[in-house]
Coordinates of N, CA, C and O and ligand atoms in Angstrom, one line a residue:
M1 N 34.0 7.6 -1.0 CA 32.8 7.8 -1.7 C 31.9 6.5 -1.6 O 32.4 5.4 -1.7
S2 N 30.6 6.7 -1.4 CA 29.7 5.6 -1.3 C 29.6 4.9 -2.6 O 29.5 5.4 -3.7
M3 N 29.5 3.5 -2.5 CA 29.3 2.7 -3.7 C 27.8 2.5 -4.0 O 27.4 2.0 -5.0
E4 N 27.0 2.9 -3.1 CA 25.5 2.8 -3.2 C 25.0 3.6 -4.3 O 25.5 4.7 -4.5
D5 N 24.0 3.1 -5.0 CA 23.4 3.9 -6.0 C 22.1 4.6 -5.6 O 21.2 4.9 -6.3
Y6 N 22.0 4.8 -4.3 CA 20.9 5.4 -3.7 C 21.2 6.2 -2.3 O 22.2 5.8 -1.8
D7 N 20.4 7.1 -1.9 CA 20.6 7.8 -0.7 C 19.8 7.2 0.4 O 20.2 7.2 1.6
Y8 N 18.6 6.6 0.1 CA 17.8 5.9 1.0 C 17.2 4.6 0.4 O 17.0 4.6 -0.8
L9 N 17.1 3.7 1.3 CA 16.4 2.4 0.8 C 15.2 2.1 1.8 O 15.5 2.1 3.1
F10 N 14.0 2.0 1.3 CA 12.9 1.7 2.2 C 12.2 0.5 1.7 O 11.9 0.3 0.5
K11 N 11.7 -0.3 2.7 CA 10.9 -1.4 2.3 C 9.4 -1.0 2.6 O 9.0 -0.7 3.7
I12 N 8.6 -1.2 1.6 CA 7.2 -0.9 1.6 C 6.4 -2.2 1.4 O 6.7 -2.9 0.5
V13 N 5.4 -2.4 2.3 CA 4.6 -3.7 2.3 C 3.2 -3.4 2.0 O 2.6 -2.5 2.7
L14 N 2.5 -4.1 1.1 CA 1.1 -3.9 0.9 C 0.3 -5.0 1.6 O 0.6 -6.1 1.5
I15 N -0.8 -4.5 2.3 CA -1.7 -5.5 3.0 C -3.1 -5.0 2.7 O -3.4 -3.9 2.2
G16 N -4.1 -5.9 3.0 CA -5.5 -5.6 2.8 C -6.1 -6.8 2.1 O -5.4 -7.7 1.6
N17 N -7.4 -6.8 2.2 CA -8.2 -8.0 1.7 C -7.8 -8.3 0.2 O -7.4 -7.4 -0.5
A18 N -8.0 -9.6 -0.1 CA -7.8 -10.0 -1.5 C -8.7 -9.3 -2.4 O -9.9 -9.1 -2.0
G19 N -8.3 -8.9 -3.5 CA -9.2 -8.3 -4.5 C -9.3 -6.8 -4.4 O -10.1 -6.1 -5.3
V20 N -8.7 -6.1 -3.5 CA -8.8 -4.7 -3.4 C -8.0 -3.9 -4.3 O -8.2 -2.7 -4.6
G21 N -7.0 -4.6 -4.9 CA -6.2 -3.9 -6.0 C -4.7 -3.7 -5.6 O -4.1 -2.9 -6.3
K22 N -4.2 -4.4 -4.6 CA -2.8 -4.2 -4.3 C -1.8 -4.5 -5.4 O -1.0 -3.7 -5.6
T23 N -2.0 -5.7 -6.1 CA -1.1 -6.0 -7.1 C -1.2 -5.0 -8.3 O -0.2 -4.6 -8.9
C24 N -2.5 -4.5 -8.5 CA -2.6 -3.5 -9.6 C -1.9 -2.2 -9.3 O -1.3 -1.5 -10.2
L25 N -2.0 -1.8 -8.0 CA -1.3 -0.6 -7.6 C 0.2 -0.7 -7.8 O 0.9 0.2 -8.3
V26 N 0.7 -1.8 -7.4 CA 2.2 -2.1 -7.6 C 2.6 -2.1 -9.1 O 3.6 -1.4 -9.5
R27 N 1.8 -2.8 -9.8 CA 2.1 -2.8 -11.3 C 2.0 -1.4 -12.0 O 2.8 -1.1 -12.8
R28 N 1.0 -0.7 -11.6 CA 0.8 0.6 -12.1 C 2.0 1.5 -11.8 O 2.6 2.2 -12.6
F29 N 2.5 1.4 -10.6 CA 3.5 2.3 -10.1 C 4.9 1.9 -10.7 O 5.6 2.6 -11.2
T30 N 5.2 0.5 -10.7 CA 6.5 0.0 -11.1 C 6.6 -0.2 -12.6 O 7.7 -0.1 -13.1
Q31 N 5.5 -0.5 -13.2 CA 5.6 -0.9 -14.7 C 4.7 0.0 -15.5 O 4.7 -0.1 -16.8
G32 N 3.9 0.8 -14.9 CA 3.1 1.8 -15.7 C 2.0 1.1 -16.5 O 1.6 1.7 -17.5
L33 N 1.5 0.0 -15.9 CA 0.4 -0.6 -16.6 C -0.7 -1.2 -15.8 O -0.4 -1.4 -14.5
F34 N -1.8 -1.4 -16.3 CA -2.9 -2.0 -15.6 C -3.2 -3.4 -16.2 O -3.6 -3.5 -17.3
P35 N -3.0 -4.4 -15.4 CA -3.1 -5.8 -16.0 C -4.5 -6.1 -16.4 O -5.4 -5.9 -15.6
P36 N -4.8 -6.6 -17.6 CA -6.1 -7.0 -18.0 C -6.6 -8.2 -17.3 O -5.7 -9.1 -17.0
G37 N -7.8 -8.4 -17.1 CA -8.4 -9.6 -16.5 C -8.0 -9.9 -15.1 O -7.7 -8.9 -14.4
Q38 N -8.0 -11.1 -14.6 CA -7.9 -11.3 -13.1 C -6.4 -11.7 -12.9 O -6.0 -11.7 -11.7
G39 N -5.7 -12.0 -13.9 CA -4.3 -12.6 -13.7 C -3.3 -11.5 -13.3 O -2.3 -11.3 -14.0
A40 N -3.5 -10.9 -12.1 CA -2.6 -9.8 -11.7 C -1.5 -10.2 -10.8 O -0.7 -9.4 -10.4
T41 N -1.5 -11.5 -10.4 CA -0.5 -11.9 -9.3 C 0.9 -11.8 -9.9 O 1.3 -12.3 -11.0
I42 N 1.7 -11.2 -9.2 CA 3.2 -11.1 -9.4 C 3.9 -12.3 -8.9 O 3.6 -12.6 -7.7
G43 N 4.6 -12.9 -9.6 CA 5.2 -14.2 -9.1 C 6.5 -14.0 -8.4 O 7.2 -14.9 -8.1
V44 N 6.8 -12.7 -8.0 CA 8.0 -12.5 -7.2 C 7.7 -11.8 -5.9 O 6.5 -11.4 -5.7
D45 N 8.6 -11.8 -5.0 CA 8.3 -11.3 -3.7 C 8.2 -9.8 -3.6 O 7.4 -9.2 -3.0
F46 N 9.1 -9.1 -4.3 CA 9.1 -7.7 -4.3 C 9.5 -7.1 -5.6 O 10.1 -7.7 -6.4
M47 N 9.2 -5.8 -5.9 CA 9.7 -5.1 -7.0 C 10.4 -3.8 -6.5 O 10.1 -3.3 -5.4
I48 N 11.2 -3.4 -7.3 CA 12.1 -2.2 -7.0 C 11.8 -1.0 -7.9 O 11.7 -1.3 -9.1
K49 N 11.6 0.1 -7.3 CA 11.6 1.3 -8.1 C 12.4 2.4 -7.4 O 12.2 2.7 -6.2
T50 N 13.3 3.1 -8.1 CA 14.0 4.3 -7.5 C 13.4 5.6 -7.9 O 13.1 5.8 -9.2
V51 N 13.1 6.4 -7.0 CA 12.5 7.7 -7.3 C 13.4 8.8 -6.8 O 14.3 8.5 -6.0
E52 N 13.3 10.0 -7.4 CA 14.2 11.1 -6.9 C 13.3 12.1 -6.2 O 12.3 12.5 -6.7
I53 N 13.7 12.4 -5.0 CA 13.0 13.4 -4.2 C 14.0 14.5 -3.7 O 14.9 14.2 -3.0
K54 N 13.7 15.7 -4.1 CA 14.6 16.8 -3.8 C 16.0 16.5 -4.0 O 16.9 16.6 -3.1
G55 N 16.3 15.9 -5.2 CA 17.7 15.6 -5.5 C 18.3 14.4 -4.9 O 19.5 14.0 -5.1
E56 N 17.5 13.6 -4.1 CA 18.0 12.4 -3.4 C 17.5 11.2 -4.0 O 16.2 11.2 -4.3
K57 N 18.2 10.2 -4.2 CA 17.7 9.0 -4.8 C 17.2 8.0 -3.7 O 17.9 7.7 -2.8
V58 N 15.9 7.7 -3.9 CA 15.2 6.9 -2.9 C 14.8 5.6 -3.5 O 14.0 5.5 -4.5
K59 N 15.4 4.5 -3.1 CA 15.1 3.2 -3.6 C 14.0 2.5 -2.8 O 14.1 2.3 -1.6
L60 N 12.9 2.2 -3.5 CA 11.7 1.6 -2.8 C 11.7 0.1 -3.1 O 11.6 -0.2 -4.4
Q61 N 11.7 -0.7 -2.1 CA 11.5 -2.1 -2.3 C 10.0 -2.4 -1.9 O 9.8 -2.3 -0.7
I62 N 9.3 -2.8 -2.8 CA 7.8 -2.9 -2.6 C 7.3 -4.4 -2.6 O 7.5 -5.1 -3.6
W63 N 6.9 -4.8 -1.5 CA 6.4 -6.2 -1.3 C 4.9 -6.3 -1.5 O 4.1 -5.6 -0.8
D64 N 4.6 -7.2 -2.3 CA 3.1 -7.6 -2.6 C 2.9 -9.0 -2.0 O 3.9 -9.8 -1.9
T65 N 1.7 -9.4 -1.7 CA 1.5 -10.6 -1.0 C 1.4 -11.9 -1.8 O 1.3 -12.9 -1.3
A66 N 1.4 -11.8 -3.1 CA 1.4 -13.0 -4.0 C 0.2 -13.9 -3.6 O 0.3 -15.1 -3.7
G67 N -0.9 -13.3 -3.1 CA -2.1 -14.1 -2.9 C -2.2 -14.7 -1.5 O -3.3 -15.3 -1.2
Q68 N -1.3 -14.7 -0.6 CA -1.4 -15.3 0.7 C -2.5 -14.8 1.5 O -3.0 -15.5 2.4
E69 N -2.9 -13.5 1.2 CA -4.0 -12.9 2.1 C -5.3 -13.7 1.9 O -6.1 -13.6 2.8
R70 N -5.4 -14.4 0.8 CA -6.7 -15.2 0.6 C -6.8 -16.3 1.7 O -7.8 -16.8 2.0
F71 N -5.6 -16.7 2.2 CA -5.6 -17.9 3.1 C -5.2 -17.4 4.5 O -4.9 -18.2 5.3
R72 N -5.2 -16.1 4.7 CA -4.9 -15.6 6.0 C -3.5 -16.2 6.5 O -3.4 -16.5 7.7
S73 N -2.6 -16.3 5.6 CA -1.4 -17.0 6.0 C -0.2 -16.0 5.8 O 0.9 -16.4 5.6
I74 N -0.4 -14.7 5.9 CA 0.6 -13.7 5.9 C 1.4 -13.9 7.2 O 0.8 -13.8 8.3
T75 N 2.7 -14.0 7.1 CA 3.4 -14.3 8.3 C 4.2 -13.1 8.8 O 4.4 -12.1 8.1
Q76 N 4.7 -13.3 10.0 CA 5.5 -12.3 10.6 C 6.7 -11.8 9.8 O 7.0 -10.6 9.7
S77 N 7.3 -12.8 9.0 CA 8.4 -12.4 8.2 C 8.1 -11.4 7.2 O 8.9 -10.6 6.7
Y78 N 6.9 -11.4 6.7 CA 6.4 -10.4 5.6 C 6.5 -9.1 6.2 O 6.8 -8.1 5.5
Y79 N 6.1 -8.9 7.5 CA 6.1 -7.5 8.1 C 7.5 -7.0 8.6 O 7.7 -5.8 8.7
R80 N 8.3 -8.0 8.8 CA 9.7 -7.8 9.5 C 10.4 -6.7 8.6 O 10.5 -6.8 7.4
S81 N 10.9 -5.7 9.2 CA 11.7 -4.7 8.7 C 11.0 -3.8 7.6 O 11.6 -3.1 6.8
A82 N 9.7 -3.8 7.7 CA 8.9 -3.0 6.8 C 9.1 -1.5 7.4 O 8.9 -1.3 8.5
N83 N 9.4 -0.5 6.5 CA 9.4 0.8 7.0 C 8.1 1.5 6.8 O 7.7 2.4 7.5
A84 N 7.3 0.9 5.8 CA 6.0 1.5 5.6 C 5.0 0.4 5.2 O 5.4 -0.5 4.6
L85 N 3.8 0.7 5.6 CA 2.7 -0.3 5.1 C 1.7 0.5 4.4 O 1.2 1.6 4.7
I86 N 1.3 -0.1 3.2 CA 0.1 0.4 2.5 C -1.1 -0.5 2.8 O -1.2 -1.6 2.3
L87 N -2.0 0.0 3.6 CA -3.2 -0.8 4.0 C -4.3 -0.4 3.0 O -4.8 0.7 3.1
T88 N -4.7 -1.3 2.2 CA -5.6 -1.0 1.1 C -7.0 -1.6 1.3 O -7.1 -2.7 1.8
Y89 N -8.0 -0.8 1.0 CA -9.3 -1.4 0.9 C -9.9 -0.9 -0.5 O -9.3 -0.1 -1.2
D90 N -11.1 -1.4 -0.8 CA -11.8 -1.1 -2.0 C -13.0 -0.2 -1.7 O -13.9 -0.7 -0.9
I91 N -13.0 1.0 -2.2 CA -14.1 1.8 -1.8 C -15.6 1.4 -2.3 O -16.6 1.9 -1.8
T92 N -15.5 0.4 -3.2 CA -16.8 -0.2 -3.6 C -17.2 -1.5 -2.8 O -18.1 -2.1 -3.2
C93 N -16.4 -1.7 -1.8 CA -16.6 -3.0 -1.0 C -16.6 -2.7 0.4 O -15.5 -2.7 1.1
E94 N -17.7 -2.5 1.0 CA -17.9 -2.3 2.4 C -17.1 -3.3 3.3 O -16.5 -3.0 4.3
D95 N -17.2 -4.6 2.9 CA -16.6 -5.6 3.6 C -15.0 -5.4 3.7 O -14.4 -5.7 4.8
S96 N -14.4 -4.9 2.7 CA -13.0 -4.7 2.7 C -12.6 -3.6 3.7 O -11.5 -3.5 4.3
F97 N -13.6 -2.7 3.9 CA -13.4 -1.6 4.9 C -13.6 -2.1 6.3 O -12.8 -1.8 7.2
R98 N -14.6 -2.9 6.5 CA -15.0 -3.4 7.8 C -13.8 -4.4 8.3 O -13.8 -4.6 9.5
C99 N -13.0 -4.9 7.4 CA -11.9 -5.8 7.8 C -10.7 -5.0 8.3 O -9.8 -5.6 8.9
L100 N -10.7 -3.7 8.2 CA -9.5 -2.9 8.5 C -9.0 -3.1 9.9 O -7.9 -3.3 10.3
P101 N -9.9 -3.2 10.9 CA -9.5 -3.4 12.3 C -8.7 -4.7 12.5 O -7.8 -4.8 13.3
E102 N -9.1 -5.7 11.7 CA -8.3 -7.0 11.8 C -6.9 -6.8 11.3 O -6.0 -7.3 11.9
W103 N -6.8 -6.0 10.2 CA -5.5 -5.7 9.7 C -4.7 -4.9 10.7 O -3.4 -5.1 10.9
L104 N -5.3 -4.0 11.3 CA -4.6 -3.1 12.3 C -4.1 -4.0 13.5 O -3.0 -3.7 14.0
R105 N -4.9 -5.0 13.9 CA -4.4 -5.9 14.9 C -3.2 -6.7 14.4 O -2.2 -6.9 15.2
E106 N -3.1 -7.1 13.2 CA -1.9 -7.7 12.6 C -0.7 -6.8 12.7 O 0.4 -7.2 13.0
I107 N -1.0 -5.6 12.3 CA 0.1 -4.6 12.3 C 0.6 -4.4 13.7 O 1.9 -4.4 13.9
E108 N -0.3 -4.3 14.6 CA 0.2 -4.1 16.0 C 1.0 -5.3 16.5 O 2.0 -5.1 17.2
Q109 N 0.6 -6.4 16.0 CA 1.3 -7.7 16.4 C 2.6 -7.9 15.8 O 3.6 -8.3 16.4
Y110 N 2.7 -7.6 14.5 CA 3.9 -8.0 13.7 C 4.8 -6.9 13.2 O 6.0 -7.1 13.1
A111 N 4.2 -5.7 13.0 CA 5.1 -4.7 12.4 C 5.9 -4.0 13.6 O 5.5 -4.0 14.7
N112 N 7.0 -3.3 13.2 CA 7.7 -2.6 14.2 C 7.0 -1.3 14.5 O 6.2 -0.8 13.7
N113 N 7.2 -0.8 15.7 CA 6.3 0.3 16.2 C 6.6 1.7 15.6 O 5.8 2.6 15.8
Q114 N 7.6 1.7 14.8 CA 7.9 3.0 14.0 C 7.4 3.0 12.6 O 7.5 4.0 11.8
V115 N 6.7 1.9 12.2 CA 6.2 1.8 10.8 C 5.3 2.9 10.5 O 4.4 3.3 11.3
V116 N 5.4 3.5 9.3 CA 4.5 4.5 8.8 C 3.3 3.7 8.0 O 3.7 3.0 7.1
T117 N 2.1 4.0 8.3 CA 1.0 3.3 7.7 C 0.2 4.3 6.9 O -0.2 5.4 7.5
I118 N -0.1 4.0 5.7 CA -1.0 4.9 4.9 C -2.3 4.0 4.5 O -2.1 2.9 4.1
L119 N -3.4 4.6 4.8 CA -4.7 3.9 4.3 C -5.0 4.3 3.0 O -5.1 5.5 2.7
V120 N -5.3 3.4 2.1 CA -5.6 3.7 0.7 C -7.0 3.2 0.3 O -7.2 1.9 0.5
G121 N -7.8 4.0 -0.1 CA -9.2 3.5 -0.7 C -9.0 3.5 -2.2 O -8.9 4.5 -2.9
N122 N -9.0 2.3 -2.8 CA -8.7 2.1 -4.2 C -9.9 2.0 -5.0 O -11.0 1.7 -4.4
K123 N -9.9 2.1 -6.3 CA -10.9 2.0 -7.3 C -11.9 3.2 -7.4 O -13.1 3.0 -7.6
I124 N -11.3 4.3 -7.2 CA -12.2 5.5 -7.2 C -12.7 5.8 -8.7 O -13.6 6.7 -8.8
D125 N -12.2 5.1 -9.7 CA -12.9 5.2 -11.0 C -14.2 4.6 -11.0 O -15.1 4.9 -11.9
L126 N -14.6 3.8 -10.0 CA -15.9 3.2 -9.9 C -16.8 4.0 -8.9 O -17.5 3.4 -8.0
A127 N -16.8 5.3 -9.0 CA -17.5 6.2 -8.0 C -18.9 5.9 -7.9 O -19.5 6.0 -6.8
E128 N -19.6 5.4 -9.0 CA -21.0 5.1 -9.0 C -21.4 3.9 -8.0 O -22.4 3.7 -7.7
K129 N -20.2 3.1 -7.8 CA -20.5 1.9 -7.0 C -19.9 2.1 -5.5 O -19.8 1.1 -4.8
R130 N -19.6 3.3 -5.2 CA -19.0 3.6 -3.9 C -19.9 3.1 -2.7 O -21.0 3.4 -2.7
E131 N -19.2 2.4 -1.8 CA -20.0 2.0 -0.6 C -19.4 2.6 0.7 O -20.0 2.5 1.7
V132 N -18.2 3.2 0.6 CA -17.5 3.7 1.7 C -17.3 5.3 1.5 O -16.6 5.6 0.6
L133 N -18.0 6.1 2.3 CA -17.8 7.5 2.0 C -16.4 7.9 2.4 O -15.8 7.4 3.4
R134 N -15.9 8.9 1.7 CA -14.6 9.4 1.8 C -14.4 9.9 3.3 O -13.3 9.6 3.9
Q135 N -15.4 10.7 3.8 CA -15.2 11.3 5.1 C -15.1 10.2 6.2 O -14.4 10.3 7.2
R136 N -15.9 9.1 6.1 CA -15.8 8.0 7.0 C -14.5 7.4 7.0 O -13.9 7.1 8.1
A137 N -13.9 7.2 5.9 CA -12.6 6.6 5.8 C -11.5 7.5 6.4 O -10.6 7.1 7.1
E138 N -11.6 8.8 6.1 CA -10.7 9.8 6.6 C -10.8 9.9 8.1 O -9.7 10.0 8.8
D139 N -12.0 9.9 8.6 CA -12.1 9.9 10.1 C -11.5 8.6 10.7 O -10.8 8.7 11.8
F140 N -11.7 7.5 10.1 CA -11.1 6.3 10.6 C -9.6 6.4 10.6 O -8.9 6.0 11.5
A141 N -9.0 6.8 9.4 CA -7.6 7.0 9.3 C -7.0 7.9 10.4 O -6.1 7.6 11.1
D142 N -7.7 9.1 10.6 CA -7.3 10.0 11.6 C -7.3 9.4 13.0 O -6.3 9.6 13.7
S143 N -8.3 8.6 13.3 CA -8.4 8.0 14.6 C -7.3 7.0 14.9 O -7.0 6.7 16.0
Q144 N -6.7 6.5 13.8 CA -5.6 5.5 13.9 C -4.3 6.1 13.6 O -3.3 5.4 13.4
S145 N -4.2 7.4 13.5 CA -2.9 8.1 13.1 C -2.3 7.6 11.7 O -1.2 7.5 11.7
M146 N -3.2 7.4 10.8 CA -2.7 7.0 9.5 C -2.9 8.1 8.5 O -3.9 8.9 8.6
L147 N -2.1 8.1 7.4 CA -2.3 9.0 6.4 C -3.5 8.4 5.6 O -3.8 7.2 5.7
Y148 N -4.1 9.2 4.7 CA -5.2 8.6 3.8 C -5.1 9.2 2.4 O -4.9 10.4 2.2
L149 N -5.4 8.3 1.5 CA -5.4 8.7 0.1 C -6.3 7.8 -0.7 O -6.5 6.6 -0.3
E150 N -7.0 8.3 -1.6 CA -7.8 7.5 -2.5 C -7.2 7.4 -3.9 O -6.6 8.4 -4.4
T151 N -7.2 6.2 -4.5 CA -6.5 6.0 -5.7 C -7.4 5.2 -6.8 O -8.4 4.6 -6.4
S152 N -6.9 5.2 -8.0 CA -7.3 4.3 -9.0 C -6.1 3.7 -9.7 O -5.5 4.4 -10.4
A153 N -5.9 2.4 -9.5 CA -4.8 1.8 -10.2 C -5.2 1.7 -11.7 O -4.3 1.9 -12.5
K154 N -6.5 1.6 -11.9 CA -6.9 1.5 -13.4 C -6.6 2.8 -14.2 O -6.1 2.8 -15.3
E155 N -7.0 3.9 -13.5 CA -6.9 5.2 -14.3 C -5.6 6.0 -13.9 O -5.4 7.1 -14.3
S156 N -4.8 5.3 -13.1 CA -3.5 5.9 -12.7 C -3.7 7.2 -11.9 O -3.0 8.1 -11.9
D157 N -4.9 7.1 -11.1 CA -5.1 8.4 -10.3 C -4.5 8.2 -8.9 O -4.8 7.3 -8.1
N158 N -3.6 9.2 -8.6 CA -3.0 9.3 -7.3 C -2.0 8.1 -6.9 O -1.5 8.1 -5.8
V159 N -1.6 7.3 -7.9 CA -0.8 6.1 -7.6 C 0.7 6.6 -7.4 O 1.3 6.3 -6.5
E160 N 1.1 7.4 -8.3 CA 2.5 8.1 -8.2 C 2.6 8.8 -6.8 O 3.5 8.7 -6.1
K161 N 1.5 9.6 -6.6 CA 1.4 10.4 -5.4 C 1.5 9.5 -4.2 O 2.2 9.9 -3.2
L162 N 0.8 8.4 -4.1 CA 0.8 7.5 -3.0 C 2.3 7.1 -2.6 O 2.7 7.3 -1.5
F163 N 3.1 6.7 -3.6 CA 4.4 6.2 -3.3 C 5.4 7.4 -3.0 O 6.2 7.3 -2.1
L164 N 5.2 8.5 -3.6 CA 6.0 9.7 -3.5 C 5.7 10.3 -2.1 O 6.6 10.6 -1.3
D165 N 4.4 10.4 -1.7 CA 4.1 10.9 -0.4 C 4.7 10.1 0.7 O 5.2 10.5 1.7
L166 N 4.6 8.7 0.5 CA 5.1 7.8 1.5 C 6.7 7.9 1.5 O 7.2 8.0 2.7
A167 N 7.3 8.1 0.4 CA 8.8 8.2 0.5 C 9.2 9.5 1.1 O 10.1 9.5 2.0
C168 N 8.4 10.6 0.9 CA 8.7 11.9 1.6 C 8.6 11.7 3.2 O 9.4 12.2 3.9
E169 N 7.5 11.1 3.6 CA 7.2 10.9 4.9 C 8.3 10.0 5.6 O 8.8 10.3 6.7
L170 N 8.8 9.0 4.8 CA 9.8 8.1 5.4 C 11.2 8.9 5.5 O 11.9 8.7 6.5
I171 N 11.4 9.8 4.5 CA 12.7 10.6 4.6 C 12.6 11.5 5.8 O 13.5 11.7 6.6
R172 N 11.4 12.1 6.0 CA 11.1 13.0 7.2 C 11.4 12.3 8.5 O 11.9 12.8 9.5
E173 N 11.0 11.0 8.5 CA 11.1 10.2 9.8 C 12.5 9.5 10.0 O 12.7 8.9 11.0
A174 N 13.2 9.5 8.9 CA 14.5 8.7 8.9 C 15.6 9.4 9.8 O 15.5 10.6 10.1
Ligands
LIG201 P1 -5.2 -7.8 -5.0 O1 -5.8 -9.1 -4.6 O2 -5.4 -6.9 -3.8 O3 -3.8 -7.9 -5.3 O4 -6.1 -7.2 -6.2 P2 -5.7 -7.1 -7.7 O5 -4.7 -6.1 -8.0 O6 -5.4 -8.5 -8.1 O7 -7.1 -6.6 -8.3 C1 -8.3 -7.3 -8.0 C2 -9.4 -7.0 -9.1 O8 -9.7 -5.6 -9.0 C3 -8.8 -7.2 -10.5 O9 -9.9 -7.6 -11.3 C4 -8.4 -5.7 -11.0 O10 -8.6 -5.6 -12.4 C5 -9.4 -4.9 -10.2 N1 -8.9 -3.6 -9.9 C6 -7.7 -3.3 -9.2 N2 -7.5 -2.0 -9.1 C7 -8.6 -1.4 -9.7 C8 -9.0 0.0 -9.9 O11 -8.3 1.0 -9.5 N3 -10.1 0.2 -10.6 C9 -10.9 -0.8 -11.0 N4 -12.1 -0.5 -11.6 N5 -10.6 -2.2 -10.9 C10 -9.4 -2.4 -10.2
LIG202 MG1 -2.5 -9.5 -5.4

């Protein structure tokens, strides 16, 4: 009998411009909270959460950047052995969307070619400030064979779904 306390273990890595809400998404999912103010940086490399999907225990090891994206110093080691990437932008920030091709070049360069990538448009609670139309983002995700989801870490909108959809997709491809 297996000694493991899970059926699957997946490494999920968050990337995207600084300020788009990566740390808040991880906090919302793993701790069920939205950190007040700016001090959202997690001082550790990764967080673990185990979910159950169709009776199977799926352990998710979720890596956040701890701020390196500000200095464009995310290294190859960060991408190494990632099963999935959550590429995040902020729907209220056109610039964070326009940087996506740069992130895709990094993925191409550093990630393994079986990696599952989901594009996430975060901060949908700020609908009145939206700068990137949903259709535009969906078309872009389609063109790059990425899944697409819009979330609010603040309102806990689609955050659980994001990680569960990803886990389902990873099981399907495992
Ligand atoms: P990171 O640099 O990508 O890790 O971004 P953070 O998680 O640190 O969030 C950056 C800022 O955006 C913080 O001020 C957060 O409070 C805010 N933020 C993150 N997610 C959301 C969201 O879903 N809605 C709103 N309104 N603000 C958010
Ligand atoms: Mg962060």
